[in-house]
mmCIF file of C-alpha atoms in Angstrom:
data_model
loop_
_atom_site.group_PDB
_atom_site.id
_atom_site.type_symbol
_atom_site.label_atom_id
_atom_site.label_comp_id
_atom_site.label_asym_id
_atom_site.label_seq_id
_atom_site.Cartn_x
_atom_site.Cartn_y
_atom_site.Cartn_z
ATOM 1 C CA MET A 1 -24.076 59.140 189.576
ATOM 2 C CA THR A 2 -25.970 58.892 186.348
ATOM 3 C CA MET A 3 -25.652 56.082 183.778
ATOM 4 C CA GLN A 4 -27.102 55.759 180.305
ATOM 5 C CA ARG A 5 -28.253 52.219 179.525
ATOM 6 C CA ASN A 6 -27.360 51.283 175.941
ATOM 7 C CA ASP A 7 -26.941 47.482 175.888
ATOM 8 C CA ASN A 8 -25.868 44.605 178.134
ATOM 9 C CA ASN A 9 -22.261 44.539 176.963
ATOM 10 C CA ASN A 10 -21.679 48.260 177.522
ATOM 11 C CA ILE A 11 -23.279 48.079 180.958
ATOM 12 C CA GLY A 12 -21.153 45.068 181.911
ATOM 13 C CA ASN A 13 -17.926 46.772 180.809
ATOM 14 C CA ALA A 14 -18.771 49.985 182.590
ATOM 15 C CA LEU A 15 -19.584 48.280 185.873
ATOM 16 C CA SER A 16 -16.515 46.073 185.807
ATOM 17 C CA ASP A 17 -14.245 49.120 185.471
ATOM 18 C CA TYR A 18 -15.935 51.066 188.234
ATOM 19 C CA ALA A 19 -14.016 51.548 191.507
ATOM 20 C CA TYR A 20 -16.424 50.973 194.440
ATOM 21 C CA GLY A 21 -16.068 53.053 197.548
ATOM 22 C CA ASP A 22 -17.351 52.640 201.113
ATOM 23 C CA SER A 23 -20.396 54.769 200.660
ATOM 24 C CA LEU A 24 -23.909 53.322 201.054
ATOM 25 C CA GLU A 25 -24.625 54.020 197.400
ATOM 26 C CA ASP A 26 -21.527 52.102 196.251
ATOM 27 C CA ARG A 27 -22.314 49.141 198.532
ATOM 28 C CA LYS A 28 -25.851 48.888 197.077
ATOM 29 C CA LEU A 29 -24.485 49.096 193.569
ATOM 30 C CA LYS A 30 -21.887 46.367 194.208
ATOM 31 C CA ALA A 31 -24.551 44.091 195.748
ATOM 32 C CA PHE A 32 -26.737 44.568 192.680
ATOM 33 C CA VAL A 33 -23.875 43.719 190.325
ATOM 34 C CA ASP A 34 -22.749 40.678 192.314
ATOM 35 C CA ASP A 35 -26.309 39.258 192.621
ATOM 36 C CA GLY A 36 -27.629 40.486 189.259
ATOM 37 C CA VAL A 37 -28.545 38.662 186.056
ATOM 38 C CA PRO A 38 -25.653 36.873 184.332
ATOM 39 C CA GLU A 39 -24.589 38.076 180.944
ATOM 40 C CA GLY A 40 -26.562 36.654 177.961
ATOM 41 C CA VAL A 41 -29.532 35.435 180.054
ATOM 42 C CA ASN A 42 -32.970 36.043 178.457
ATOM 43 C CA LEU A 43 -35.366 37.076 181.221
ATOM 44 C CA SER A 44 -38.353 36.866 178.862
ATOM 45 C CA ARG A 45 -37.533 33.202 178.049
ATOM 46 C CA ILE A 46 -37.263 32.383 181.756
ATOM 47 C CA GLU A 47 -40.675 33.948 182.373
ATOM 48 C CA GLN A 48 -42.215 31.930 179.535
ATOM 49 C CA LEU A 49 -40.785 28.609 180.802
ATOM 50 C CA THR A 50 -41.870 29.393 184.346
ATOM 51 C CA PHE A 51 -45.435 30.152 183.202
ATOM 52 C CA ARG A 52 -45.569 26.952 181.130
ATOM 53 C CA LYS A 53 -44.388 24.876 184.088
ATOM 54 C CA ILE A 54 -47.046 26.372 186.319
ATOM 55 C CA HIS A 55 -49.696 25.794 183.631
ATOM 56 C CA GLN A 56 -48.679 22.117 183.208
ATOM 57 C CA ARG A 57 -48.936 21.522 186.950
ATOM 58 C CA LYS A 58 -52.381 23.091 186.990
ATOM 59 C CA SER A 59 -53.448 20.936 183.997
ATOM 60 C CA ARG A 60 -52.212 17.758 185.684
ATOM 61 C CA ARG A 61 -54.069 18.729 188.807
ATOM 62 C CA ARG A 62 -57.269 19.277 186.806
ATOM 63 C CA VAL A 63 -56.881 15.814 185.150
ATOM 64 C CA ILE A 64 -56.345 14.136 188.516
ATOM 65 C CA LEU A 65 -59.361 15.905 189.970
ATOM 66 C CA SER A 66 -61.428 14.901 186.903
ATOM 67 C CA LEU A 67 -60.381 11.239 187.216
ATOM 68 C CA ALA A 68 -61.178 11.283 190.898
ATOM 69 C CA ALA A 69 -64.596 12.744 190.179
ATOM 70 C CA SER A 70 -65.281 10.113 187.477
ATOM 71 C CA LEU A 71 -64.242 7.309 189.829
ATOM 72 C CA ALA A 72 -66.550 8.707 192.474
ATOM 73 C CA VAL A 73 -69.438 8.682 189.956
ATOM 74 C CA VAL A 74 -68.713 5.049 189.018
ATOM 75 C CA LEU A 75 -68.622 4.041 192.649
ATOM 76 C CA VAL A 76 -71.887 5.843 193.326
ATOM 77 C CA MET A 77 -73.531 4.200 190.299
ATOM 78 C CA SER A 78 -72.238 0.753 191.342
ATOM 79 C CA PHE A 79 -73.478 1.243 194.854
ATOM 80 C CA SER A 80 -76.841 2.421 193.541
ATOM 81 C CA PHE A 81 -77.097 -0.654 191.254
ATOM 82 C CA PHE A 82 -76.350 -3.119 194.035
ATOM 83 C CA ALA A 83 -78.618 -1.204 196.405
ATOM 84 C CA TYR A 84 -81.416 -1.445 193.813
ATOM 85 C CA ARG A 85 -80.890 -5.178 193.353
ATOM 86 C CA SER A 86 -80.831 -5.623 197.089
ATOM 87 C CA SER A 87 -84.058 -3.664 197.489
ATOM 88 C CA MET A 88 -85.630 -5.880 194.809
ATOM 89 C CA GLY A 89 -84.478 -9.008 196.622
ATOM 90 C CA VAL A 90 -81.965 -9.980 193.909
ATOM 91 C CA ASP A 91 -78.458 -11.144 194.759
ATOM 92 C CA GLU A 92 -75.616 -12.807 192.880
ATOM 93 C CA GLY A 93 -76.766 -16.281 193.892
ATOM 94 C CA THR A 94 -80.215 -15.613 192.498
ATOM 95 C CA LEU A 95 -78.836 -14.339 189.206
ATOM 96 C CA ILE A 96 -76.610 -17.404 188.839
ATOM 97 C CA SER A 97 -79.539 -19.631 189.764
ATOM 98 C CA GLN A 98 -81.749 -18.004 187.140
ATOM 99 C CA ALA A 99 -79.111 -18.503 184.475
ATOM 100 C CA ALA A 100 -78.630 -22.110 185.536
ATOM 101 C CA LEU A 101 -82.366 -22.813 185.306
ATOM 102 C CA GLU A 102 -82.698 -21.701 181.711
ATOM 103 C CA TYR A 103 -84.715 -24.471 180.061
ATOM 104 C CA VAL A 104 -84.443 -26.169 176.678
ATOM 105 C CA SER A 105 -87.563 -27.658 175.066
ATOM 106 C CA ILE A 106 -87.305 -30.264 172.316
ATOM 107 C CA LYS A 107 -90.059 -31.886 170.248
ATOM 108 C CA VAL A 108 -89.102 -34.862 168.081
ATOM 109 C CA PRO A 109 -90.493 -34.894 164.522
ATOM 110 C CA VAL A 110 -92.786 -37.721 163.387
ATOM 111 C CA GLY A 111 -90.940 -40.933 162.562
ATOM 112 C CA GLU A 112 -87.628 -39.868 164.107
ATOM 113 C CA LYS A 113 -85.663 -40.363 167.324
ATOM 114 C CA MET A 114 -83.409 -37.872 169.054
ATOM 115 C CA THR A 115 -80.509 -38.408 171.456
ATOM 116 C CA ILE A 116 -79.897 -35.721 174.084
ATOM 117 C CA MET A 117 -76.954 -35.412 176.478
ATOM 118 C CA LEU A 118 -77.658 -33.427 179.635
ATOM 119 C CA SER A 119 -75.135 -31.339 181.546
ATOM 120 C CA ASP A 120 -74.699 -34.024 184.246
ATOM 121 C CA GLY A 121 -73.891 -36.768 181.731
ATOM 122 C CA THR A 122 -77.405 -38.256 181.609
ATOM 123 C CA LYS A 123 -78.359 -39.667 178.217
ATOM 124 C CA ILE A 124 -81.887 -39.310 176.860
ATOM 125 C CA ILE A 125 -83.341 -40.917 173.742
ATOM 126 C CA ALA A 126 -86.731 -39.498 172.768
ATOM 127 C CA ASN A 127 -88.996 -41.363 170.373
ATOM 128 C CA SER A 128 -91.190 -39.944 167.591
ATOM 129 C CA ARG A 129 -93.462 -37.057 168.644
ATOM 130 C CA SER A 130 -91.985 -37.000 172.149
ATOM 131 C CA GLU A 131 -91.299 -33.792 174.017
ATOM 132 C CA VAL A 132 -88.537 -33.195 176.565
ATOM 133 C CA ARG A 133 -87.880 -30.107 178.654
ATOM 134 C CA TYR A 134 -84.715 -29.775 180.735
ATOM 135 C CA PRO A 135 -82.422 -27.082 182.205
ATOM 136 C CA LYS A 136 -79.207 -26.230 180.394
ATOM 137 C CA VAL A 137 -77.373 -26.650 183.692
ATOM 138 C CA PHE A 138 -78.713 -28.424 186.773
ATOM 139 C CA ASN A 139 -78.744 -26.325 189.918
ATOM 140 C CA GLY A 140 -79.955 -27.152 193.414
ATOM 141 C CA GLU A 141 -80.583 -30.367 195.273
ATOM 142 C CA ARG A 142 -82.574 -32.134 192.542
ATOM 143 C CA ARG A 143 -82.145 -32.742 188.814
ATOM 144 C CA GLU A 144 -85.588 -32.372 187.291
ATOM 145 C CA VAL A 145 -86.763 -32.836 183.702
ATOM 146 C CA TYR A 146 -90.171 -33.018 182.032
ATOM 147 C CA ALA A 147 -91.142 -35.652 179.474
ATOM 148 C CA CYS A 148 -94.115 -36.471 177.288
ATOM 149 C CA GLY A 149 -94.193 -39.326 174.775
ATOM 150 C CA GLU A 150 -91.809 -42.282 174.850
ATOM 151 C CA VAL A 151 -88.429 -41.528 176.366
ATOM 152 C CA TYR A 152 -85.468 -43.636 177.462
ATOM 153 C CA PHE A 153 -83.259 -42.419 180.329
ATOM 154 C CA ASP A 154 -79.719 -43.517 181.164
ATOM 155 C CA VAL A 155 -79.206 -41.427 184.301
ATOM 156 C CA ALA A 156 -75.753 -40.409 185.533
ATOM 157 C CA HIS A 157 -75.328 -41.555 189.126
ATOM 158 C CA ASP A 158 -75.269 -38.813 191.753
ATOM 159 C CA LYS A 159 -76.485 -39.877 195.180
ATOM 160 C CA ASN A 160 -76.554 -36.302 196.435
ATOM 161 C CA HIS A 161 -78.766 -35.031 193.603
ATOM 162 C CA PRO A 162 -81.720 -37.306 192.785
ATOM 163 C CA PHE A 163 -82.913 -37.311 189.179
ATOM 164 C CA ILE A 164 -86.649 -36.749 188.729
ATOM 165 C CA VAL A 165 -88.717 -37.231 185.588
ATOM 166 C CA ASN A 166 -92.067 -35.438 185.663
ATOM 167 C CA THR A 167 -95.077 -36.310 183.517
ATOM 168 C CA ASP A 168 -98.709 -35.365 183.989
ATOM 169 C CA GLY A 169 -99.585 -36.498 187.507
ATOM 170 C CA VAL A 170 -96.550 -38.796 187.983
ATOM 171 C CA SER A 171 -92.948 -38.238 189.109
ATOM 172 C CA VAL A 172 -90.240 -40.887 188.760
ATOM 173 C CA LYS A 173 -87.287 -40.457 191.120
ATOM 174 C CA VAL A 174 -83.905 -42.137 190.585
ATOM 175 C CA LEU A 175 -80.259 -41.807 191.574
ATOM 176 C CA GLY A 176 -78.686 -43.595 188.626
ATOM 177 C CA THR A 177 -80.467 -46.111 186.430
ATOM 178 C CA LYS A 178 -81.927 -47.005 183.026
ATOM 179 C CA PHE A 179 -85.653 -46.927 182.358
ATOM 180 C CA CYS A 180 -88.319 -45.936 179.839
ATOM 181 C CA VAL A 181 -91.315 -43.696 180.302
ATOM 182 C CA ASN A 182 -94.295 -43.821 177.939
ATOM 183 C CA HIS A 183 -96.763 -40.991 178.296
ATOM 184 C CA TYR A 184 -98.299 -40.006 174.967
ATOM 185 C CA SER A 185 -101.829 -40.039 176.334
ATOM 186 C CA ASN A 186 -102.960 -37.590 178.990
ATOM 187 C CA ASN A 187 -104.427 -40.409 181.074
ATOM 188 C CA GLN A 188 -102.101 -43.362 180.357
ATOM 189 C CA THR A 189 -98.527 -43.709 181.630
ATOM 190 C CA GLU A 190 -96.097 -46.639 181.626
ATOM 191 C CA VAL A 191 -92.738 -46.919 183.337
ATOM 192 C CA VAL A 192 -90.429 -49.839 182.512
ATOM 193 C CA LEU A 193 -87.323 -50.311 184.642
ATOM 194 C CA ILE A 194 -84.335 -51.797 182.834
ATOM 195 C CA GLU A 195 -81.611 -51.373 185.440
ATOM 196 C CA GLY A 196 -81.243 -49.930 188.953
ATOM 197 C CA CYS A 197 -84.065 -48.726 191.161
ATOM 198 C CA VAL A 198 -86.748 -46.064 190.843
ATOM 199 C CA SER A 199 -89.678 -44.851 192.875
ATOM 200 C CA ALA A 200 -92.801 -43.447 191.232
ATOM 201 C CA THR A 201 -95.059 -40.975 193.007
ATOM 202 C CA THR A 202 -98.457 -39.759 191.851
ATOM 203 C CA SER A 203 -99.988 -36.350 192.392
ATOM 204 C CA ASN A 204 -102.021 -38.000 195.174
ATOM 205 C CA ASN A 205 -98.721 -38.888 196.933
ATOM 206 C CA ASP A 206 -99.185 -42.616 196.253
ATOM 207 C CA ALA A 207 -95.750 -44.196 195.840
ATOM 208 C CA VAL A 208 -94.286 -47.479 194.637
ATOM 209 C CA THR A 209 -90.675 -48.694 194.330
ATOM 210 C CA MET A 210 -89.787 -50.675 191.219
ATOM 211 C CA ARG A 211 -87.258 -53.418 190.528
ATOM 212 C CA PRO A 212 -85.613 -54.181 187.160
ATOM 213 C CA ASN A 213 -87.861 -55.905 184.587
ATOM 214 C CA GLN A 214 -91.031 -54.454 186.033
ATOM 215 C CA LEU A 215 -93.715 -52.518 184.183
ATOM 216 C CA LEU A 216 -95.749 -49.958 186.086
ATOM 217 C CA GLN A 217 -98.997 -48.818 184.497
ATOM 218 C CA LEU A 218 -100.896 -45.741 185.637
ATOM 219 C CA GLU A 219 -104.235 -44.369 184.539
ATOM 220 C CA ASN A 220 -105.430 -40.850 185.278
ATOM 221 C CA GLY A 221 -102.551 -40.413 187.709
ATOM 222 C CA THR A 222 -103.512 -43.522 189.718
ATOM 223 C CA PHE A 223 -101.604 -46.815 189.943
ATOM 224 C CA LYS A 224 -103.212 -49.490 187.769
ATOM 225 C CA SER A 225 -100.793 -52.425 187.796
ATOM 226 C CA LEU A 226 -97.228 -53.511 188.465
ATOM 227 C CA ARG A 227 -96.016 -56.683 186.752
ATOM 228 C CA GLU A 228 -92.930 -58.562 185.638
ATOM 229 C CA VAL A 229 -91.860 -58.146 182.009
ATOM 230 C CA ASP A 230 -88.822 -58.446 179.780
ATOM 231 C CA ALA A 231 -87.702 -54.834 179.942
ATOM 232 C CA GLN A 232 -85.504 -55.189 176.864
ATOM 233 C CA GLU A 233 -88.553 -55.999 174.790
ATOM 234 C CA TYR A 234 -90.210 -52.784 175.918
ATOM 235 C CA ALA A 235 -87.085 -50.890 174.965
ATOM 236 C CA GLY A 236 -87.142 -52.395 171.464
ATOM 237 C CA TRP A 237 -88.293 -49.067 170.020
ATOM 238 C CA LEU A 238 -84.734 -47.830 170.516
ATOM 239 C CA ASN A 239 -83.917 -50.097 167.555
ATOM 240 C CA GLY A 240 -87.089 -49.215 165.684
ATOM 241 C CA VAL A 241 -88.967 -52.376 166.672
ATOM 242 C CA LEU A 242 -92.257 -52.952 168.534
ATOM 243 C CA SER A 243 -92.165 -56.416 170.126
ATOM 244 C CA LEU A 244 -95.508 -58.156 170.551
ATOM 245 C CA HIS A 245 -96.095 -60.825 173.203
ATOM 246 C CA GLY A 246 -99.850 -61.196 173.244
ATOM 247 C CA GLU A 247 -100.628 -57.449 173.377
ATOM 248 C CA ASP A 248 -104.160 -56.693 172.211
ATOM 249 C CA LEU A 249 -104.831 -54.953 168.928
ATOM 250 C CA GLY A 250 -106.265 -51.888 170.625
ATOM 251 C CA MET A 251 -102.984 -51.278 172.485
ATOM 252 C CA VAL A 252 -100.909 -51.908 169.348
ATOM 253 C CA MET A 253 -102.903 -49.422 167.319
ATOM 254 C CA THR A 254 -102.544 -46.890 170.133
ATOM 255 C CA ARG A 255 -98.757 -47.279 169.929
ATOM 256 C CA ILE A 256 -98.843 -46.821 166.171
ATOM 257 C CA ASN A 257 -101.020 -43.725 166.474
ATOM 258 C CA ASP A 258 -98.653 -42.294 169.097
ATOM 259 C CA TYR A 259 -95.607 -42.871 166.911
ATOM 260 C CA TYR A 260 -97.000 -41.568 163.617
ATOM 261 C CA GLY A 261 -99.553 -39.065 164.887
ATOM 262 C CA THR A 262 -102.349 -40.980 163.120
ATOM 263 C CA ASN A 263 -105.880 -41.705 164.284
ATOM 264 C CA TYR A 264 -106.681 -45.329 163.476
ATOM 265 C CA THR A 265 -109.600 -46.732 165.480
ATOM 266 C CA VAL A 266 -110.369 -50.334 166.424
ATOM 267 C CA ASP A 267 -113.949 -51.552 166.807
ATOM 268 C CA ASP A 268 -114.993 -53.592 169.815
ATOM 269 C CA MET A 269 -115.083 -56.795 167.766
ATOM 270 C CA HIS A 270 -111.319 -56.666 167.063
ATOM 271 C CA ALA A 271 -109.996 -54.710 170.042
ATOM 272 C CA ASP A 272 -109.070 -57.831 172.075
ATOM 273 C CA ILE A 273 -107.226 -59.692 169.336
ATOM 274 C CA GLN A 274 -103.815 -60.686 170.667
ATOM 275 C CA LEU A 275 -100.757 -60.185 168.524
ATOM 276 C CA TYR A 276 -97.372 -61.931 168.552
ATOM 277 C CA GLY A 277 -94.234 -61.090 166.658
ATOM 278 C CA LYS A 278 -92.482 -57.862 165.810
ATOM 279 C CA LEU A 279 -93.501 -54.720 164.023
ATOM 280 C CA VAL A 280 -90.807 -52.567 162.459
ATOM 281 C CA TYR A 281 -91.411 -48.826 162.570
ATOM 282 C CA GLN A 282 -91.075 -47.907 158.908
ATOM 283 C CA LYS A 283 -91.016 -44.534 157.226
ATOM 284 C CA ASP A 284 -94.522 -44.897 155.800
ATOM 285 C CA VAL A 285 -97.210 -45.839 158.327
ATOM 286 C CA ARG A 286 -99.155 -47.652 155.597
ATOM 287 C CA ASP A 287 -96.409 -50.266 155.411
ATOM 288 C CA VAL A 288 -96.788 -50.875 159.161
ATOM 289 C CA ILE A 289 -100.579 -51.152 158.838
ATOM 290 C CA LYS A 290 -100.112 -53.848 156.177
ATOM 291 C CA SER A 291 -98.111 -55.874 158.714
ATOM 292 C CA VAL A 292 -100.812 -55.377 161.367
ATOM 293 C CA ASN A 293 -103.485 -56.587 158.947
ATOM 294 C CA ALA A 294 -101.400 -59.668 158.206
ATOM 295 C CA LEU A 295 -100.988 -60.475 161.934
ATOM 296 C CA ALA A 296 -104.543 -59.687 163.046
ATOM 297 C CA GLY A 297 -106.546 -60.645 159.960
ATOM 298 C CA THR A 298 -107.977 -57.139 159.808
ATOM 299 C CA ASP A 299 -108.451 -54.695 156.968
ATOM 300 C CA PHE A 300 -107.170 -51.327 158.145
ATOM 301 C CA HIS A 301 -106.370 -48.862 155.397
#
């Protein structure tokens, strides 16, 4: 049997009218017609859709493989970074500790005072020309700061973390208290305790425990004297006043020089003159010197 293929409709009509016999050829033909392509189906379109589907699956697979590879690179880099830090002896605790121990340094301008609040709630008032250095955040067993000049401390109580003020050659240790430290000179230091309890330790490991209203004087890092005073009088500078209760002129001029950054000198003849009263720290040091001359009978200018 021979057939001429013209179009789908003609083929369909011809096959539907054909009478199938029992021969092998007719059975094959019938099987082809029964299982063949339905009328109007575009085989080319089916091939295109099938190819696109396969391509999309391959593309998704490539994306997944790419993401997996990128994740593997990140993990390797992270591991390498932590391995490097570990080999350098750096861990998370150390990094946090280093951040916590970032220090702030403050120097007070001449003739001014500055109030500083620390991270633990401790209040500091630094007098003219004083310098204070402290960590932004306290970390560890001790709260340590560094002071030079005249500084008042109102320390927040924390029995588990002692507060320590360091000056040249002397450390003052407290838990919670109010006191003043005067250390303008490299060889002279005074500690006045207003409230609470402190212990002072020198670089030679000499130690003394102070009670309120006591003045501790040190010279060249060595204890010089410990005596009873009116602590509030020694804290008068917080209100801009220097109280005088028989202090000698040499000491008074030293305080004035410390406050204003001046260099007035007192000769031996006048150095032991005792002064009584109050000196107000004024904007112009010459006004203060006029008051000193009036009290001491001197002629500083």
